[in-house]
Short mmCIF file of C-alpha atoms in Angstrom, two decimals:
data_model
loop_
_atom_site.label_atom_id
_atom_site.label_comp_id
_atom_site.label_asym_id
_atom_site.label_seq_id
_atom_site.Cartn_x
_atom_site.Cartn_y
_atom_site.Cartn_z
CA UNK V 312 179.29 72.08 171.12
CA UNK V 313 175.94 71.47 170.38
CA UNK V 314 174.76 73.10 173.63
CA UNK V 315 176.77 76.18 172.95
CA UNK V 316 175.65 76.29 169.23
CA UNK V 317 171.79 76.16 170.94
CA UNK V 318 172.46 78.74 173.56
CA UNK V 319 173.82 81.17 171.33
CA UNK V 320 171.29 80.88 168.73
CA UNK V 321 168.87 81.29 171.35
CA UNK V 322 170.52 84.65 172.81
CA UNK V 323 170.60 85.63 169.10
CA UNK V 324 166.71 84.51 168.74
CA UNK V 325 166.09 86.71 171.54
CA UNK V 326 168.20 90.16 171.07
CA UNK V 327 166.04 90.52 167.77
CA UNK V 328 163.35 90.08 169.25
CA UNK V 329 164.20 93.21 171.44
CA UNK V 330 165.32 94.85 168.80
CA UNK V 331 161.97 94.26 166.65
CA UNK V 332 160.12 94.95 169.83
CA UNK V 333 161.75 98.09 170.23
CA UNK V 334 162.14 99.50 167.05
CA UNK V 335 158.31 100.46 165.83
CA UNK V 336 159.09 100.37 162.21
CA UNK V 337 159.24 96.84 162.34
CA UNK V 338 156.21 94.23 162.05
CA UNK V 339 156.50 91.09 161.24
CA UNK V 340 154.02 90.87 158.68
CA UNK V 341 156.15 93.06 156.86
CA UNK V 342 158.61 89.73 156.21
CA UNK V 343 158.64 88.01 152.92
CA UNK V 344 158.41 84.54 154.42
CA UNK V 345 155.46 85.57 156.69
CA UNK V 346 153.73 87.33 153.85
CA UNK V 347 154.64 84.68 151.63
CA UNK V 348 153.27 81.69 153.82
CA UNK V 349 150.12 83.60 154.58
CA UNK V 350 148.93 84.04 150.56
CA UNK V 351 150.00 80.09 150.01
CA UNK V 352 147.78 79.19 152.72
CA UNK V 353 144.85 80.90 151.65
CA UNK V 354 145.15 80.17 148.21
CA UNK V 355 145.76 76.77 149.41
CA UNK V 356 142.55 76.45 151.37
CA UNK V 357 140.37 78.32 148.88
CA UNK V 358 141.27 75.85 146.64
CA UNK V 359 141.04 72.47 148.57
CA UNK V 360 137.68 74.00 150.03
CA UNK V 361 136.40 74.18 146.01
CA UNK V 362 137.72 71.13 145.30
CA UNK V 363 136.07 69.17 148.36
CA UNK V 364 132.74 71.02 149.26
CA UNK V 365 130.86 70.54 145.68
CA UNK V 366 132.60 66.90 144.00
CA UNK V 367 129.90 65.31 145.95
CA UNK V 368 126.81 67.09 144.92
CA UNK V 369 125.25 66.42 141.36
CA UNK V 370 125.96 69.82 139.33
CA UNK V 371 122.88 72.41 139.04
CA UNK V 372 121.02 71.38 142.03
CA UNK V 373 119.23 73.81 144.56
CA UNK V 374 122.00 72.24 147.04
CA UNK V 375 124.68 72.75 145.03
CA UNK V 376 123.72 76.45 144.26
CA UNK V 377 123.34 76.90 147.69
CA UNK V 378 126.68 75.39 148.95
CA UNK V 379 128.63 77.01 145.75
CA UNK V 380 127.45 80.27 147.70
CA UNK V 381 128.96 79.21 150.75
CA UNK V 382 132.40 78.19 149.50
CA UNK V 383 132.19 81.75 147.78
CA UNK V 384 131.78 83.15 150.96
CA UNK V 385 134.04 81.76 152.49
CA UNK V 386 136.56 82.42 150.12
CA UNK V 387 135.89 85.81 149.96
CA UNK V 388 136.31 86.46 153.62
CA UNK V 389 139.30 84.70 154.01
CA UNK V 390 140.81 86.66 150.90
CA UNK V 391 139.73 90.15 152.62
CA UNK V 392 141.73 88.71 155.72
CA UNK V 393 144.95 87.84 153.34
CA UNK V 394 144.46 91.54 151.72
CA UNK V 395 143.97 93.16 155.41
CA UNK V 396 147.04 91.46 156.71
CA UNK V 397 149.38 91.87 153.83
CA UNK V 398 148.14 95.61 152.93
CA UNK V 399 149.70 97.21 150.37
CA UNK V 400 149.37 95.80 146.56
CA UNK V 401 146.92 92.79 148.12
CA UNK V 402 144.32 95.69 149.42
CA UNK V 403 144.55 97.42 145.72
CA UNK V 404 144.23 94.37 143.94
CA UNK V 405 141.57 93.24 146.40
CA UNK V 406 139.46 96.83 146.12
CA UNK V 407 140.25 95.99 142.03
CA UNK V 408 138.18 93.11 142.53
CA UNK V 409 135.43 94.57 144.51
CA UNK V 410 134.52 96.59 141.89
CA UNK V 411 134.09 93.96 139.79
CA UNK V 412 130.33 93.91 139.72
CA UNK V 413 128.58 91.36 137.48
CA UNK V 414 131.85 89.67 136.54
CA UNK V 415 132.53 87.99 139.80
CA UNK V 416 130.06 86.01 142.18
CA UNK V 417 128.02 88.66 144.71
CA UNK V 418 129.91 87.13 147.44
CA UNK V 419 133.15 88.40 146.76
CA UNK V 420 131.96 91.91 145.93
CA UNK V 421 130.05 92.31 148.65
CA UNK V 422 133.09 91.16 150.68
CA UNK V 423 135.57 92.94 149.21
CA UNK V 424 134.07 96.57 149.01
CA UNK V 425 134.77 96.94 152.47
CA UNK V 426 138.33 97.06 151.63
CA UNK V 427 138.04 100.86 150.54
CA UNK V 428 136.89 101.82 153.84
CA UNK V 429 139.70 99.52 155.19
CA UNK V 430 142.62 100.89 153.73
CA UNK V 431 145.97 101.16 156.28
CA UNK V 432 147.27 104.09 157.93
CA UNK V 433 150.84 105.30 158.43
CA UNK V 434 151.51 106.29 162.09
CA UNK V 435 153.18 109.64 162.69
CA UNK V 436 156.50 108.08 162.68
CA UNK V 437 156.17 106.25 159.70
CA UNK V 438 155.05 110.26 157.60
CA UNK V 439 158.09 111.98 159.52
CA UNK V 440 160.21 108.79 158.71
CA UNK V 441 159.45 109.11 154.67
CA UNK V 442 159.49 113.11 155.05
CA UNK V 443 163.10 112.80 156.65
CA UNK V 444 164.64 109.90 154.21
CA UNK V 445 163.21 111.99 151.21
CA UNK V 446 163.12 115.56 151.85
CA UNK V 447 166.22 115.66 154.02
CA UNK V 448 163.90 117.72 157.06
CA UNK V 449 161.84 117.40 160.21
CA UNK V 450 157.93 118.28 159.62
CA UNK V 451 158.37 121.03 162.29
CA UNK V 452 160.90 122.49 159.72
CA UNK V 453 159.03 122.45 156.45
CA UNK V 454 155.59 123.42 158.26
CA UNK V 455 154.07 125.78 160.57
CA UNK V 456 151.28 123.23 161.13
CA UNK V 457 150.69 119.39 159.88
CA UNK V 458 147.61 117.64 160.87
CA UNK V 459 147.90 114.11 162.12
CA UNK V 460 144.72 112.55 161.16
CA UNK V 461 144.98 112.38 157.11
CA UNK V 462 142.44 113.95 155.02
CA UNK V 463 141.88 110.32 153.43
CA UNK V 464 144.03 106.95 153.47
CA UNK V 465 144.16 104.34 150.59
CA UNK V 466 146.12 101.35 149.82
CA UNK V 467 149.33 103.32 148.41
CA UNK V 468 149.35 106.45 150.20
CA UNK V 469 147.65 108.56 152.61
CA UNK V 470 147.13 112.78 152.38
CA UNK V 471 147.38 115.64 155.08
CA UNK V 472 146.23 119.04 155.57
CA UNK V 473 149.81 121.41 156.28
CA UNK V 474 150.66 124.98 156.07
CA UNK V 475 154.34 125.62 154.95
CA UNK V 476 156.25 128.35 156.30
CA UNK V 477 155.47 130.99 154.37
CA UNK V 478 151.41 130.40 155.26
CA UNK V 479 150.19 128.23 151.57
CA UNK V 480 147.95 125.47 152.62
CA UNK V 481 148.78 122.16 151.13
CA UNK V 482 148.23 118.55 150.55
CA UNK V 483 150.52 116.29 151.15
CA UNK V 484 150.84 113.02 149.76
CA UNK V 485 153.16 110.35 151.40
CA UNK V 486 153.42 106.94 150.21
CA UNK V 487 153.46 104.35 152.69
CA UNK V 488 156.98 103.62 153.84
CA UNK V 489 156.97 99.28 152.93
CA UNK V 490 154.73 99.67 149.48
CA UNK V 491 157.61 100.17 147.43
CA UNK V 492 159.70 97.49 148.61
CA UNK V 493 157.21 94.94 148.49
CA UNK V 494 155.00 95.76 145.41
CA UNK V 495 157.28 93.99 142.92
CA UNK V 496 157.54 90.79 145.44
CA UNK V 497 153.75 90.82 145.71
CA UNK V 498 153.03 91.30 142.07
CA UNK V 499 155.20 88.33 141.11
CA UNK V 500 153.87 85.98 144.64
CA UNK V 501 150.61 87.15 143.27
CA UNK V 502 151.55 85.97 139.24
CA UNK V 503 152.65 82.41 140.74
CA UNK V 504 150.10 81.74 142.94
CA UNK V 505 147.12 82.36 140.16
CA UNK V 506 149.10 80.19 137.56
CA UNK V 507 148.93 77.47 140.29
CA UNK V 508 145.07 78.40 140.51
CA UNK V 509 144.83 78.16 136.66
CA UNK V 510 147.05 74.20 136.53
CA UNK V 511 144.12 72.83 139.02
CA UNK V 512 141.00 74.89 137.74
CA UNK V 513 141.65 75.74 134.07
CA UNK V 514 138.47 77.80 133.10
CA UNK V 515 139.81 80.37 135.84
CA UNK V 516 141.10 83.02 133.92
CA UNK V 517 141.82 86.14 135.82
CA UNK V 518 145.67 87.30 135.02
CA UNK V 519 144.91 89.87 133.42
CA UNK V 520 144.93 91.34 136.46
CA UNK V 521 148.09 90.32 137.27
CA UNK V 522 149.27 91.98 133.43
CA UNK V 523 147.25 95.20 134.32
CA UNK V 524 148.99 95.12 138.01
CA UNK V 525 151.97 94.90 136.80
CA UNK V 526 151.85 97.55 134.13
CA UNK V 527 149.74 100.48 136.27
CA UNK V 528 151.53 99.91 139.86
CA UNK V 529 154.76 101.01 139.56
CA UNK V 530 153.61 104.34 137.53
CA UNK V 531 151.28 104.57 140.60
CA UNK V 532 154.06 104.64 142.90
CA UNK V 533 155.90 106.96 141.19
CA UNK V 534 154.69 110.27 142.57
CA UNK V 535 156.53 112.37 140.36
CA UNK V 536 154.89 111.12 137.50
CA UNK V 537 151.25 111.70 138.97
CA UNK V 538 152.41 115.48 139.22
CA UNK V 539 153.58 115.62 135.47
CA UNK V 540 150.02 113.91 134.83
CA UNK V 541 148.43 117.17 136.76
CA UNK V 542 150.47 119.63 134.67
CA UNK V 543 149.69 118.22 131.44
CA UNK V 544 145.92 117.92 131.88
CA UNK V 545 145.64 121.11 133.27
CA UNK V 546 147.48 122.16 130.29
CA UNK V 547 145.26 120.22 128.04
CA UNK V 548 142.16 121.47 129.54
CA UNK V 549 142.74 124.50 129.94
CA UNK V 550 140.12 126.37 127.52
CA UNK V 551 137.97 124.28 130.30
CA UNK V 552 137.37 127.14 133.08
CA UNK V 553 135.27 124.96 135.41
CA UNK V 554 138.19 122.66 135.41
CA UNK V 555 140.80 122.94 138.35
CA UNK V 556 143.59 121.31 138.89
CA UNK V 557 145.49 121.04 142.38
CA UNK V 558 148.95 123.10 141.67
CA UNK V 559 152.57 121.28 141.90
CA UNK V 560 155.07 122.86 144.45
CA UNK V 561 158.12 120.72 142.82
CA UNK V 562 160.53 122.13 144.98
CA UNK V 563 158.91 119.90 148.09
CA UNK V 564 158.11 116.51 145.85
CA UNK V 565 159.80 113.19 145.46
CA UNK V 566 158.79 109.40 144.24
CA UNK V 567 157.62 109.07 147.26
CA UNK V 568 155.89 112.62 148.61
CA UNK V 569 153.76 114.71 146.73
CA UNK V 570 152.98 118.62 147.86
CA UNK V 571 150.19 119.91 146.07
CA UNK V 572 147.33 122.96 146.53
CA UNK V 573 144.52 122.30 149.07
CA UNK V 574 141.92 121.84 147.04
CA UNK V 575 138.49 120.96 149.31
CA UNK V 576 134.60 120.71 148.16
CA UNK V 577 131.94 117.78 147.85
CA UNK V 578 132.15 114.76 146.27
CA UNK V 579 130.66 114.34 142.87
CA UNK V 580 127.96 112.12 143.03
CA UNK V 581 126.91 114.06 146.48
CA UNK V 582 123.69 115.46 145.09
CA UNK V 583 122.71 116.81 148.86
CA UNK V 584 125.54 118.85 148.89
CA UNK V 585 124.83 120.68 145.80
CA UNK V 586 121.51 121.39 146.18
CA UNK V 587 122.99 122.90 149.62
CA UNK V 588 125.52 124.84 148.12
CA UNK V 589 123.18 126.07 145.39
CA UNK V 590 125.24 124.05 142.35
CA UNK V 591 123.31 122.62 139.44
CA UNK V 592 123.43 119.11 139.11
CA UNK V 593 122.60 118.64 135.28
CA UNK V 594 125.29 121.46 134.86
CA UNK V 595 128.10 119.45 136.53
CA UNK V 596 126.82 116.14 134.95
CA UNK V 597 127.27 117.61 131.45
CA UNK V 598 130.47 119.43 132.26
CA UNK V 599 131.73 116.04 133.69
CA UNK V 600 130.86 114.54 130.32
CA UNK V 601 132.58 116.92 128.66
CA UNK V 602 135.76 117.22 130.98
CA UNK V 603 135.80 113.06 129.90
CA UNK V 604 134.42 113.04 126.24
CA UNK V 605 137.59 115.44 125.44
CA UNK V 606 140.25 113.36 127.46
CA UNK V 607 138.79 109.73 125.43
CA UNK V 608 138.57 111.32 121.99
CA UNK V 609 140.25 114.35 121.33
CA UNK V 610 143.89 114.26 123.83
CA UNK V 611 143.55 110.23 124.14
CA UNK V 612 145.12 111.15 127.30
CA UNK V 613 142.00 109.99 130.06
CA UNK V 614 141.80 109.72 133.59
CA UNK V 615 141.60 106.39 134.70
CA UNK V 616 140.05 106.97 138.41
CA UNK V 617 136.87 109.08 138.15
CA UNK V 618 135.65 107.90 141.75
CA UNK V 619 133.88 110.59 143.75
CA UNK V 620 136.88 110.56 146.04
CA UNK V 621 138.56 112.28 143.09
CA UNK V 622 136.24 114.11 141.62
CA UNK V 623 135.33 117.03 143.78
CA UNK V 624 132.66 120.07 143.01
CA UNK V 625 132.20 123.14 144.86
CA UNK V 626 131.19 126.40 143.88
CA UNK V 627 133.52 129.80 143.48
CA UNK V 628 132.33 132.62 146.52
CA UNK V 629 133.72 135.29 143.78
CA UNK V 630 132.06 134.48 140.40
CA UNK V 631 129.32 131.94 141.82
CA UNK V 632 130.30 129.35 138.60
CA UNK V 633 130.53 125.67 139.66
CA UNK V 634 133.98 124.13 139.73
CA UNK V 635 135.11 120.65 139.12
CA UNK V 636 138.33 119.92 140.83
CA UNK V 637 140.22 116.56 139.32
CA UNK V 638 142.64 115.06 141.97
CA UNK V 639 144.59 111.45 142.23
CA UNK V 640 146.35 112.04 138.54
CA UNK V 641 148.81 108.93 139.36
CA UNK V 642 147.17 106.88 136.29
CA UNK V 643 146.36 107.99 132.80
CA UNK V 644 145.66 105.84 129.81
CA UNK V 645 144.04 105.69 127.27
CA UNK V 646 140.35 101.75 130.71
CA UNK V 647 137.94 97.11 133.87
CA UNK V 648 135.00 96.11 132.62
CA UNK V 649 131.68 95.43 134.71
CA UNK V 650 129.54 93.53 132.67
CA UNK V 651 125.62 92.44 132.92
CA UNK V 652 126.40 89.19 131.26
CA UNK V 653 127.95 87.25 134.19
CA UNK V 654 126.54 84.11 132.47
CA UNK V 655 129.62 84.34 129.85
CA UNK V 656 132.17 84.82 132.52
CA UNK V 657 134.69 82.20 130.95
CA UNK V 658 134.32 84.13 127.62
CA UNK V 659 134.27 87.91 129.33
CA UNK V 660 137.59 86.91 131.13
CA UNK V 661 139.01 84.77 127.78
CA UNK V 662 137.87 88.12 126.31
CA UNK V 663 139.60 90.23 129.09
CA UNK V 664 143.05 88.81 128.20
CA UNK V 665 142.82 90.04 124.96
CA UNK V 666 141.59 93.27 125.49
CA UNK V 667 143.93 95.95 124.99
CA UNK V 668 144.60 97.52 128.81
CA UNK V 669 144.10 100.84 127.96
CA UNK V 670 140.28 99.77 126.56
CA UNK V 671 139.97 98.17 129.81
CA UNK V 672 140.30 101.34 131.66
CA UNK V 673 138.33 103.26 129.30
CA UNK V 674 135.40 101.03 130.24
CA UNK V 675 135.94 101.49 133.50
CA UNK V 676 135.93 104.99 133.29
CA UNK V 677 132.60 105.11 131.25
CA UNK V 678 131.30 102.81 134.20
CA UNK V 679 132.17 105.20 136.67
CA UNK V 680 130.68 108.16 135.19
CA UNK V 681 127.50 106.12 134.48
CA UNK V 682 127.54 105.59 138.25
CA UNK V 683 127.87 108.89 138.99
CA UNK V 684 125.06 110.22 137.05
CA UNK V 685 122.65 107.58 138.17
CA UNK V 686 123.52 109.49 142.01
CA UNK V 687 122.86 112.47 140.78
CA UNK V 688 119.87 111.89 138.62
CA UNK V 689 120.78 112.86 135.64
CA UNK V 690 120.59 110.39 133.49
CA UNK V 691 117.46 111.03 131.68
CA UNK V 692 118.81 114.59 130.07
CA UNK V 693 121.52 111.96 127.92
CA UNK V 694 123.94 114.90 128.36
CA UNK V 695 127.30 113.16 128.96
CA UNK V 696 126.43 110.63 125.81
CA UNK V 697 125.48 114.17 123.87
CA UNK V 698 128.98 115.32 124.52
CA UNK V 699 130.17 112.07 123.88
CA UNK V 700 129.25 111.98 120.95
CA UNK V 701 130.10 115.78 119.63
CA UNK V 702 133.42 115.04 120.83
CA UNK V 703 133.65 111.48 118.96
CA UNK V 704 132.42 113.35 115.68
CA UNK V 705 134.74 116.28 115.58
CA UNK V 706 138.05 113.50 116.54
CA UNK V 707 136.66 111.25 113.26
CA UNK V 708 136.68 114.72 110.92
CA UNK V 709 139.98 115.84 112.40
CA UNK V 710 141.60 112.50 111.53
CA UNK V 711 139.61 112.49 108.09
CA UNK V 712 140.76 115.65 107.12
CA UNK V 713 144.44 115.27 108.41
CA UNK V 714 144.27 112.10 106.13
CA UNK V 715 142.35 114.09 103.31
CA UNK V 716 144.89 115.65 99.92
CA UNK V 717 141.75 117.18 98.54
CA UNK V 718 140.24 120.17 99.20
CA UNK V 719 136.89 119.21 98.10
CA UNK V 720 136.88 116.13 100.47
CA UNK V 721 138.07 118.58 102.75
CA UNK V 722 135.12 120.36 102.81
CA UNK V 723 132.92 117.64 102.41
CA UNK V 724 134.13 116.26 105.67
CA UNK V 725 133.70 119.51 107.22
CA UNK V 726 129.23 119.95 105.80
CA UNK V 727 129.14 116.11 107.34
CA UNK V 728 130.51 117.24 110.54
CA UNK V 729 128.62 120.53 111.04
CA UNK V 730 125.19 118.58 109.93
CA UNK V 731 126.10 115.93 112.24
CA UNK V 732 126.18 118.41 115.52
CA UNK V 733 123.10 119.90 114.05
CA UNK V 734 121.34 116.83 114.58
CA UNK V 735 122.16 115.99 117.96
CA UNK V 736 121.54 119.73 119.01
CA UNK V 737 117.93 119.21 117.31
CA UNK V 738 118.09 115.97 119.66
CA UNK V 739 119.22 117.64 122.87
CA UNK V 740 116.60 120.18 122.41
CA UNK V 741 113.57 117.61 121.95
CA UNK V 742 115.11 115.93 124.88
CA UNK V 743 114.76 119.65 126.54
CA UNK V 744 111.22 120.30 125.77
CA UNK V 745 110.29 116.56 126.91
CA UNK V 746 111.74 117.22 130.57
CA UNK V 747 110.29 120.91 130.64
CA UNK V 748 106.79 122.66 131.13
CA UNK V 749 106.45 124.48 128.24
CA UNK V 750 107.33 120.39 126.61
CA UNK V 751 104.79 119.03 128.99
CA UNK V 752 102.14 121.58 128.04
CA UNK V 753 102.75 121.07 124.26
CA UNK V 754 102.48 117.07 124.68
CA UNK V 755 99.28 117.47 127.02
CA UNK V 756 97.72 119.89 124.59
CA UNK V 757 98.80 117.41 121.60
CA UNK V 758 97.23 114.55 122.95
CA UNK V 759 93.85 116.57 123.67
CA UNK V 760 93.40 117.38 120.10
CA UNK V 761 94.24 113.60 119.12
CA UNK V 762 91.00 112.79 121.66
CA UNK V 763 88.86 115.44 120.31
CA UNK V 764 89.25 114.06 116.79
CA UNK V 765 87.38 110.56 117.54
#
């Protein structure tokens, strides 16, 4: 009985493995046990390799410093493996953590940044196999032409160049086919496995990633609600005219496929490009402040992913002005910090779990744009904290006012706000003069008359 209970579990054993051989939409790191097993591991060996490599070596010595860096290391790579080979939420979480500059150790940054060049991609099989479950068609049906190779791949999603039938040029945006399925699993393996982390070493406090995971991911995944995003920015920002926004074509979008306008130029911080392409750099530096000043303080509706992937410029053949086109709209809040002070980590992440999430990803944002301008070299001009600023001052008086039952207060309000964007235009236009000739000439003629006095 035995035997025949062996055999057939054997036979068994082997027809799925034909099957799973055969059928090309299954791998087996797509199982729960085998993605399960693989993030116990590694967490498991991170942690017995910090609790083993250092006990021996007295605390703040060159040799500890120098094997601390090691185990960091090593823990980093074998975390970029565990976010390689489970995809999905690990490689967003672990591209989450690679920006984390100044709050985590070097070595994990450095590690993890690769994951943004790393990202999966879906094979052709996998698009036509999400395109056919939710649109109900073959791509040779809904386009005239759909390049394979995707415009650009990341950790959710990947997005192709197609022309529909009736000739409109598109982006399309298809989720990959296992994310949904597994991002709840991984979120929750993920919440476990850090509480675990937190029993053994209790100054590590990093779930507030988990927290911000949990909250951002599934509106992420949620396609439809990124194109609802576009609409009501565009909407919002709409006296903007060097704003654009990719158009929605609702009639071909689901949860898990989005169909927008092909938008193309260069990539924000891609200074090169606009000197090529004759586009002012200071001009889309303080239009970018603007575009973000408006969304943090006036709509408190913001844009939570400013990376030059998303932020595009090029510059109109008809009217020669310099657009800024906004894509990715999937998250919106109102934003992860990157502090200097990595010497306060345990109070920056004690700090972290008490920080609102939507100031969390306004700090972010501000990061981002920072980073930008430092590419393009703007920085000096102060234009985006200018606009800031305006933007911050005319917010405060609307609220005052709103909250004001006097007309004289009223008005008050009103003379503080108008001499308050009198003085930072008398700022911006010092600043002016200091970066220009005529400024130059007045400061070098200046300091000759100061000499020809002594």
């Amino acid at each position: 009985m035995a035997r025949r209970a062996l055999k057939l579990a054997s036979l068994t054993a082997a027809a799925s493995g034909i099957y799973m051989y055969g059928n090309k939409f299954l791998d087996p790191n797509d199982f729960g046990i085998v993605r399960v097993g693989r993030a116990i591991a590694t967490t498991a060996v991170i942690t017995y390799d910090y609790l083993t490599s250092l006990r021996s070596v007295p605390y703040g010595t060159e040799e500890y410093e120098f094997l601390k860096s090691q185990v960091h290391l090593r823990s980093a790579e074998r975390l970029r493996e565990l976010c390689c080979s489970n995809r999905g939420t690990f490689i967003k979480v672990g591209q989450h953590l690679g920006a984390l500059d100044y709050l985590l150790p070097e070595e994990y940054t450095r590690t993890l940044k690769v994951l943004h060049s790393q990202a999966p991609q879906s094979t052709r099989q996998e698009i036509e196999q999400v395109i056919r479950e939710d649109l109900g068609k073959e791509i040779k049906e809904l386009f005239m032409s759909f390049e394979d190779t995707p415009l650009g791949a990341a950790s959710l999603a990947q997005v192709h160049k197609a022309v529909l039938q009736d000739g409109r040029t598109v982006a399309v945006k298809i989720q990959h086919p296992k994310v949904q399925a597994q991002s709840s699993k991984d979120i929750l393996l993920m919440e476990v496995l850090l509480l675990v982390v937190k029993q053994i070493f209790p100054d590590f406090e990093f779930m507030w990633l988990v927290e911000e995971a949990k909250k951002n991911l599934p509106l992420e995944l949620d396609f439809l609600h990124e194109g609802r995003n576009a609409e009501k920015v565009a909407y919002m920002l709409k006296n903007f005219d060097f704003l654009k926004v990719p158009r929605i074509y609702w009639e071909l979008s689901t949860r898990r496929v989005l169909l927008m306008e092909f938008m193309e130029g260069g990539q924000v911080n891609d200074r090169a490009y606009m000197e090529r392409n004759g586009i002012n750099v200071n001009e889309i530096s303080r239009n970018l402040g603007k575009l973000y000043s408006e969304m943090i303080f006036v709509n408190g509706f913001v844009h939570c992913d400013p990376h030059p992937g998303n932020v595009l410029v090029k510059k109109c053949p008809t009217s020669g002005k310099a657009h800024i086109i906004l894509l990715d709209h999937g998250l919106y809040q109102d934003m992860e910090i990157r502090s200097n002070a990595a010497a306060y980590l345990p109070q920056i992440t004690q700090l972290l779990n008490n920080v609102p999430r939507q100031m969390l990803l306004l700090l972010k944002t501000n990061d981002l744009l920072r980073g930008i301008e430092s590419a393009l070299h703007t920085r000096a001009s102060a234009s985006s904290f200018l606009n800031m600023s305006r933007c911050c001052i005319r917010a405060v008086s609307t609220y005052q006012r709103s909250k004001s039952l006097s007309l004289y207060r009223r008005a008050q309000i009103s003379l503080t706000e108008a001499l308050s964007l009198w003085q930072i235009n008398l700022y911006e236009l010092f600043l002016w003069l200091k970066g220009s000739q005529l400024g130059n000439w007045v400061i070098a003629l200046l300091r000759r008359m100061h000499h020809s006095t002594y």
